[in-house]
Amino acid sequence: MHIVIIDDHELVRDGIKNLVEQEFGWHVLFDVAAIEELPNVDVLADVDVAIIDISLQEASGFDVLNTVKTNYPDVRCLMVSMYEHVGYISKALELGADGYVTKTAATKELMCALNALENGDNYLSTDLSNKLAFGHNNAFSELTEREREVFLLLAKGLQPKRISSQLKTMPKTIMVHRTNIYHKLGVTSQFELLRIALNEGILSLDDFIHAPSA
């Protein structure tokens, strides 16, 4: 089995690489912080499994997943993330992820996930399966895809003008999204969005501290 690891934390990459090579005897072709660090995207044609973090500095792991699945549908993709929220799990599955494991999971669970993918099966741990089954009652699941993007940036403390620049849209449009988000989630401030994001595991304090300035 040939593996590529895409995660912007070198310590995480090293840990996964050691596990994959020592426990499975598989070969890690590349471990990189971003898909752009690969010699070229065509090397993915020789990959059996891509292990991808959702939260990357230069691009969304969802974008990477979409790129891999669109161009190399036979590559099995395992998402490894700190996020346990149903919105992220659902999004990953919609884009074709073959497995989803949180970074808080035990090493044994990562091994189970990789075994499943090797055998042609999909993998979602029991706790995440339950979260997915019941999470659609959560108001967050009512947000549109764009509203989820705006929600995340608002929760990180960015102001509408900065968000509009980042998402390449009009500030007025972001204000409308913000109003809709506040209404759907029953909040009245960005601080409350941050609280929800932290409570739901969508963001960690580390994400907030290192977020771009507003």
mmCIF file of C-alpha atoms in Angstrom:
data_model
loop_
_atom_site.group_PDB
_atom_site.id
_atom_site.type_symbol
_atom_site.label_atom_id
_atom_site.label_comp_id
_atom_site.label_asym_id
_atom_site.label_seq_id
_atom_site.Cartn_x
_atom_site.Cartn_y
_atom_site.Cartn_z
ATOM 1 C CA MET A 1 0.000 0.000 0.000
ATOM 2 C CA HIS A 2 1.251 3.443 -0.927
ATOM 3 C CA ILE A 3 0.250 6.349 1.293
ATOM 4 C CA VAL A 4 0.322 10.138 1.125
ATOM 5 C CA ILE A 5 -0.195 12.231 4.277
ATOM 6 C CA ILE A 6 -1.380 15.844 3.973
ATOM 7 C CA ASP A 7 -1.342 17.629 7.337
ATOM 8 C CA ASP A 8 0.159 20.988 8.245
ATOM 9 C CA HIS A 9 1.493 19.734 11.595
ATOM 10 C CA GLU A 10 4.850 18.008 11.168
ATOM 11 C CA LEU A 11 4.519 16.199 14.511
ATOM 12 C CA VAL A 12 1.200 14.676 13.417
ATOM 13 C CA ARG A 13 2.641 13.633 10.057
ATOM 14 C CA ASP A 14 5.618 11.984 11.723
ATOM 15 C CA GLY A 15 3.377 10.100 14.148
ATOM 16 C CA ILE A 16 1.072 8.790 11.428
ATOM 17 C CA LYS A 17 4.016 7.943 9.173
ATOM 18 C CA ASN A 18 5.717 5.894 11.903
ATOM 19 C CA LEU A 19 2.487 4.049 12.660
ATOM 20 C CA VAL A 20 1.755 3.291 9.007
ATOM 21 C CA GLU A 21 5.252 2.089 8.209
ATOM 22 C CA GLN A 22 5.982 0.203 11.435
ATOM 23 C CA GLU A 23 2.577 -1.366 12.145
ATOM 24 C CA PHE A 24 1.440 -2.005 8.577
ATOM 25 C CA GLY A 25 4.652 -2.096 6.603
ATOM 26 C CA TRP A 26 3.102 0.292 4.104
ATOM 27 C CA HIS A 27 5.149 2.871 2.252
ATOM 28 C CA VAL A 28 4.536 6.589 2.766
ATOM 29 C CA LEU A 29 5.366 8.130 -0.591
ATOM 30 C CA PHE A 30 4.955 11.712 0.637
ATOM 31 C CA ASP A 31 4.086 13.514 3.863
ATOM 32 C CA VAL A 32 3.435 17.186 3.164
ATOM 33 C CA ALA A 33 1.792 20.234 4.721
ATOM 34 C CA ALA A 34 -0.146 21.122 1.552
ATOM 35 C CA ILE A 35 -1.043 19.443 -1.721
ATOM 36 C CA GLU A 36 1.057 22.083 -3.510
ATOM 37 C CA GLU A 37 4.159 20.562 -1.886
ATOM 38 C CA LEU A 38 3.771 17.376 -3.919
ATOM 39 C CA PRO A 39 6.133 17.234 -6.941
ATOM 40 C CA ASN A 40 2.970 17.345 -9.054
ATOM 41 C CA VAL A 41 -0.624 16.284 -8.551
ATOM 42 C CA ASP A 42 -0.153 13.298 -10.872
ATOM 43 C CA VAL A 43 1.851 11.442 -8.211
ATOM 44 C CA LEU A 44 -1.540 10.743 -6.630
ATOM 45 C CA ALA A 45 -2.103 8.214 -9.405
ATOM 46 C CA ASP A 46 0.336 5.935 -7.564
ATOM 47 C CA VAL A 47 -1.367 6.392 -4.178
ATOM 48 C CA ASP A 48 -3.680 3.841 -2.556
ATOM 49 C CA VAL A 49 -4.704 5.896 0.496
ATOM 50 C CA ALA A 50 -4.566 9.647 1.138
ATOM 51 C CA ILE A 51 -4.724 10.719 4.791
ATOM 52 C CA ILE A 52 -5.940 14.334 4.847
ATOM 53 C CA ASP A 53 -6.403 16.835 7.658
ATOM 54 C CA ILE A 54 -9.472 19.050 7.295
ATOM 55 C CA SER A 55 -7.817 22.138 8.806
ATOM 56 C CA LEU A 56 -4.904 23.185 6.605
ATOM 57 C CA GLN A 57 -3.231 26.583 6.629
ATOM 58 C CA GLU A 58 -3.111 27.179 2.893
ATOM 59 C CA ALA A 59 -6.368 25.513 1.838
ATOM 60 C CA SER A 60 -9.325 23.609 3.188
ATOM 61 C CA GLY A 61 -8.883 19.865 3.534
ATOM 62 C CA PHE A 62 -12.277 19.636 1.851
ATOM 63 C CA ASP A 63 -10.784 21.273 -1.246
ATOM 64 C CA VAL A 64 -7.923 18.774 -1.181
ATOM 65 C CA LEU A 65 -10.371 15.894 -0.778
ATOM 66 C CA ASN A 66 -12.423 17.188 -3.707
ATOM 67 C CA THR A 67 -9.316 17.511 -5.878
ATOM 68 C CA VAL A 68 -8.187 13.970 -5.092
ATOM 69 C CA LYS A 69 -11.612 12.378 -5.592
ATOM 70 C CA THR A 70 -12.359 14.337 -8.765
ATOM 71 C CA ASN A 71 -9.099 13.454 -10.470
ATOM 72 C CA TYR A 72 -8.255 10.120 -8.845
ATOM 73 C CA PRO A 73 -11.519 8.509 -7.690
ATOM 74 C CA ASP A 74 -9.825 5.194 -6.896
ATOM 75 C CA VAL A 75 -7.664 6.767 -4.186
ATOM 76 C CA ARG A 76 -9.124 5.956 -0.769
ATOM 77 C CA CYS A 77 -9.335 9.073 1.406
ATOM 78 C CA LEU A 78 -9.242 9.086 5.207
ATOM 79 C CA MET A 79 -10.009 12.413 6.857
ATOM 80 C CA VAL A 80 -8.201 12.945 10.166
ATOM 81 C CA SER A 81 -9.372 15.992 12.096
ATOM 82 C CA MET A 82 -9.990 17.570 15.480
ATOM 83 C CA TYR A 83 -13.531 18.387 14.326
ATOM 84 C CA GLU A 84 -16.327 16.076 15.473
ATOM 85 C CA HIS A 85 -19.240 18.249 14.386
ATOM 86 C CA VAL A 86 -21.861 16.630 12.160
ATOM 87 C CA GLY A 87 -21.505 19.425 9.598
ATOM 88 C CA TYR A 88 -17.888 18.526 8.947
ATOM 89 C CA ILE A 89 -18.510 14.785 8.918
ATOM 90 C CA SER A 90 -21.416 15.178 6.494
ATOM 91 C CA LYS A 91 -19.400 17.469 4.234
ATOM 92 C CA ALA A 92 -16.499 15.014 4.100
ATOM 93 C CA LEU A 93 -18.804 12.114 3.231
ATOM 94 C CA GLU A 94 -20.607 14.180 0.582
ATOM 95 C CA LEU A 95 -17.254 14.868 -1.096
ATOM 96 C CA GLY A 96 -16.432 11.164 -1.178
ATOM 97 C CA ALA A 97 -14.322 10.561 1.941
ATOM 98 C CA ASP A 98 -13.964 6.843 2.644
ATOM 99 C CA GLY A 99 -13.301 7.301 6.348
ATOM 100 C CA TYR A 100 -13.271 9.895 9.129
ATOM 101 C CA VAL A 101 -11.285 9.698 12.366
ATOM 102 C CA THR A 102 -10.754 12.425 14.953
ATOM 103 C CA LYS A 103 -7.295 13.359 16.190
ATOM 104 C CA THR A 104 -8.439 12.573 19.728
ATOM 105 C CA ALA A 105 -9.060 8.937 18.765
ATOM 106 C CA ALA A 106 -6.745 6.206 20.003
ATOM 107 C CA THR A 107 -4.041 4.811 17.743
ATOM 108 C CA LYS A 108 -6.039 1.577 17.591
ATOM 109 C CA GLU A 109 -8.906 3.420 15.898
ATOM 110 C CA LEU A 110 -6.662 4.839 13.218
ATOM 111 C CA MET A 111 -5.374 1.325 12.584
ATOM 112 C CA CYS A 112 -8.962 0.033 12.309
ATOM 113 C CA ALA A 113 -9.781 2.783 9.828
ATOM 114 C CA LEU A 114 -6.762 2.020 7.665
ATOM 115 C CA ASN A 115 -7.539 -1.708 7.752
ATOM 116 C CA ALA A 116 -11.093 -0.969 6.633
ATOM 117 C CA LEU A 117 -9.927 1.188 3.729
ATOM 118 C CA GLU A 118 -7.393 -1.456 2.687
ATOM 119 C CA ASN A 119 -10.214 -4.015 2.530
ATOM 120 C CA GLY A 120 -12.383 -1.726 0.422
ATOM 121 C CA ASP A 121 -14.691 -0.738 3.273
ATOM 122 C CA ASN A 122 -15.582 2.693 4.630
ATOM 123 C CA TYR A 123 -14.902 3.650 8.241
ATOM 124 C CA LEU A 124 -16.660 5.921 10.701
ATOM 125 C CA SER A 125 -16.207 5.307 14.425
ATOM 126 C CA THR A 126 -19.271 4.469 16.515
ATOM 127 C CA ASP A 127 -19.335 7.796 18.357
ATOM 128 C CA LEU A 128 -19.158 9.727 15.091
ATOM 129 C CA SER A 129 -21.834 7.507 13.557
ATOM 130 C CA ASN A 130 -24.136 8.332 16.460
ATOM 131 C CA LYS A 131 -23.311 12.010 16.150
ATOM 132 C CA LEU A 132 -24.126 11.861 12.448
ATOM 133 C CA ALA A 133 -27.386 10.019 13.093
ATOM 134 C CA PHE A 134 -28.672 12.481 15.693
ATOM 135 C CA GLY A 135 -26.820 15.633 14.695
ATOM 136 C CA HIS A 136 -29.285 16.671 12.015
ATOM 137 C CA ASN A 137 -31.536 17.935 14.799
ATOM 138 C CA ASN A 138 -28.882 20.532 15.539
ATOM 139 C CA ALA A 139 -29.633 24.013 14.204
ATOM 140 C CA PHE A 140 -26.163 24.137 12.665
ATOM 141 C CA SER A 141 -27.243 21.534 10.111
ATOM 142 C CA GLU A 142 -29.806 24.053 8.814
ATOM 143 C CA LEU A 143 -27.098 26.422 7.621
ATOM 144 C CA THR A 144 -26.282 26.442 3.927
ATOM 145 C CA GLU A 145 -22.768 25.578 2.778
ATOM 146 C CA ARG A 146 -21.910 29.263 2.344
ATOM 147 C CA GLU A 147 -23.424 30.129 5.720
ATOM 148 C CA ARG A 148 -21.188 27.499 7.319
ATOM 149 C CA GLU A 149 -18.153 29.138 5.722
ATOM 150 C CA VAL A 150 -19.232 32.545 7.006
ATOM 151 C CA PHE A 151 -20.089 31.080 10.423
ATOM 152 C CA LEU A 152 -16.572 29.707 10.799
ATOM 153 C CA LEU A 153 -14.933 33.000 9.854
ATOM 154 C CA LEU A 154 -17.234 35.015 12.103
ATOM 155 C CA ALA A 155 -16.521 32.636 14.978
ATOM 156 C CA LYS A 156 -12.799 33.243 14.420
ATOM 157 C CA GLY A 157 -13.430 36.964 14.921
ATOM 158 C CA LEU A 158 -13.222 38.241 11.344
ATOM 159 C CA GLN A 159 -15.416 41.206 10.451
ATOM 160 C CA PRO A 160 -17.794 41.196 7.431
ATOM 161 C CA LYS A 161 -15.523 43.405 5.303
ATOM 162 C CA ARG A 162 -12.579 41.042 5.771
ATOM 163 C CA ILE A 163 -14.789 38.001 5.142
ATOM 164 C CA SER A 164 -16.185 39.523 1.945
ATOM 165 C CA SER A 165 -12.638 40.043 0.683
ATOM 166 C CA GLN A 166 -11.630 36.476 1.572
ATOM 167 C CA LEU A 167 -14.741 34.941 -0.009
ATOM 168 C CA LYS A 168 -14.689 37.390 -2.933
ATOM 169 C CA THR A 169 -18.196 38.701 -2.454
ATOM 170 C CA MET A 170 -19.903 41.944 -1.415
ATOM 171 C CA PRO A 171 -19.889 43.039 2.259
ATOM 172 C CA LYS A 172 -23.679 43.442 2.037
ATOM 173 C CA THR A 173 -23.959 39.757 1.099
ATOM 174 C CA ILE A 174 -21.929 38.760 4.159
ATOM 175 C CA MET A 175 -24.164 40.921 6.334
ATOM 176 C CA VAL A 176 -27.202 39.031 4.991
ATOM 177 C CA HIS A 177 -25.502 35.702 5.708
ATOM 178 C CA ARG A 178 -24.657 36.901 9.213
ATOM 179 C CA THR A 179 -28.275 37.893 9.862
ATOM 180 C CA ASN A 180 -29.479 34.484 8.657
ATOM 181 C CA ILE A 181 -26.894 32.682 10.785
ATOM 182 C CA TYR A 182 -27.852 34.650 13.893
ATOM 183 C CA HIS A 183 -31.527 33.870 13.283
ATOM 184 C CA LYS A 184 -31.040 30.151 12.662
ATOM 185 C CA LEU A 185 -28.763 29.694 15.670
ATOM 186 C CA GLY A 186 -30.690 32.033 17.951
ATOM 187 C CA VAL A 187 -27.739 34.291 18.784
ATOM 188 C CA THR A 188 -27.068 38.015 18.647
ATOM 189 C CA SER A 189 -23.267 38.345 18.619
ATOM 190 C CA GLN A 190 -20.048 36.934 17.203
ATOM 191 C CA PHE A 191 -18.970 36.007 20.717
ATOM 192 C CA GLU A 192 -21.928 33.630 20.906
ATOM 193 C CA LEU A 193 -20.856 32.100 17.593
ATOM 194 C CA LEU A 194 -17.405 31.496 19.059
ATOM 195 C CA ARG A 195 -18.971 29.852 22.107
ATOM 196 C CA ILE A 196 -21.030 27.542 19.890
ATOM 197 C CA ALA A 197 -18.002 26.712 17.761
ATOM 198 C CA LEU A 198 -15.950 25.800 20.831
ATOM 199 C CA ASN A 199 -18.744 23.828 22.504
ATOM 200 C CA GLU A 200 -19.482 21.866 19.335
ATOM 201 C CA GLY A 201 -15.814 21.144 18.648
ATOM 202 C CA ILE A 202 -15.878 23.094 15.386
ATOM 203 C CA LEU A 203 -13.000 25.272 16.595
ATOM 204 C CA SER A 204 -10.397 24.931 19.289
ATOM 205 C CA LEU A 205 -8.948 27.833 21.267
ATOM 206 C CA ASP A 206 -5.744 27.312 19.294
ATOM 207 C CA ASP A 207 -7.642 27.953 16.044
ATOM 208 C CA PHE A 208 -9.065 31.169 17.488
ATOM 209 C CA ILE A 209 -5.753 32.413 18.845
ATOM 210 C CA HIS A 210 -4.029 31.856 15.493
ATOM 211 C CA ALA A 211 -6.860 33.134 13.325
ATOM 212 C CA PRO A 212 -6.020 35.986 10.942
ATOM 213 C CA SER A 213 -6.581 39.402 12.406
ATOM 214 C CA ALA A 214 -9.939 41.022 11.644
#
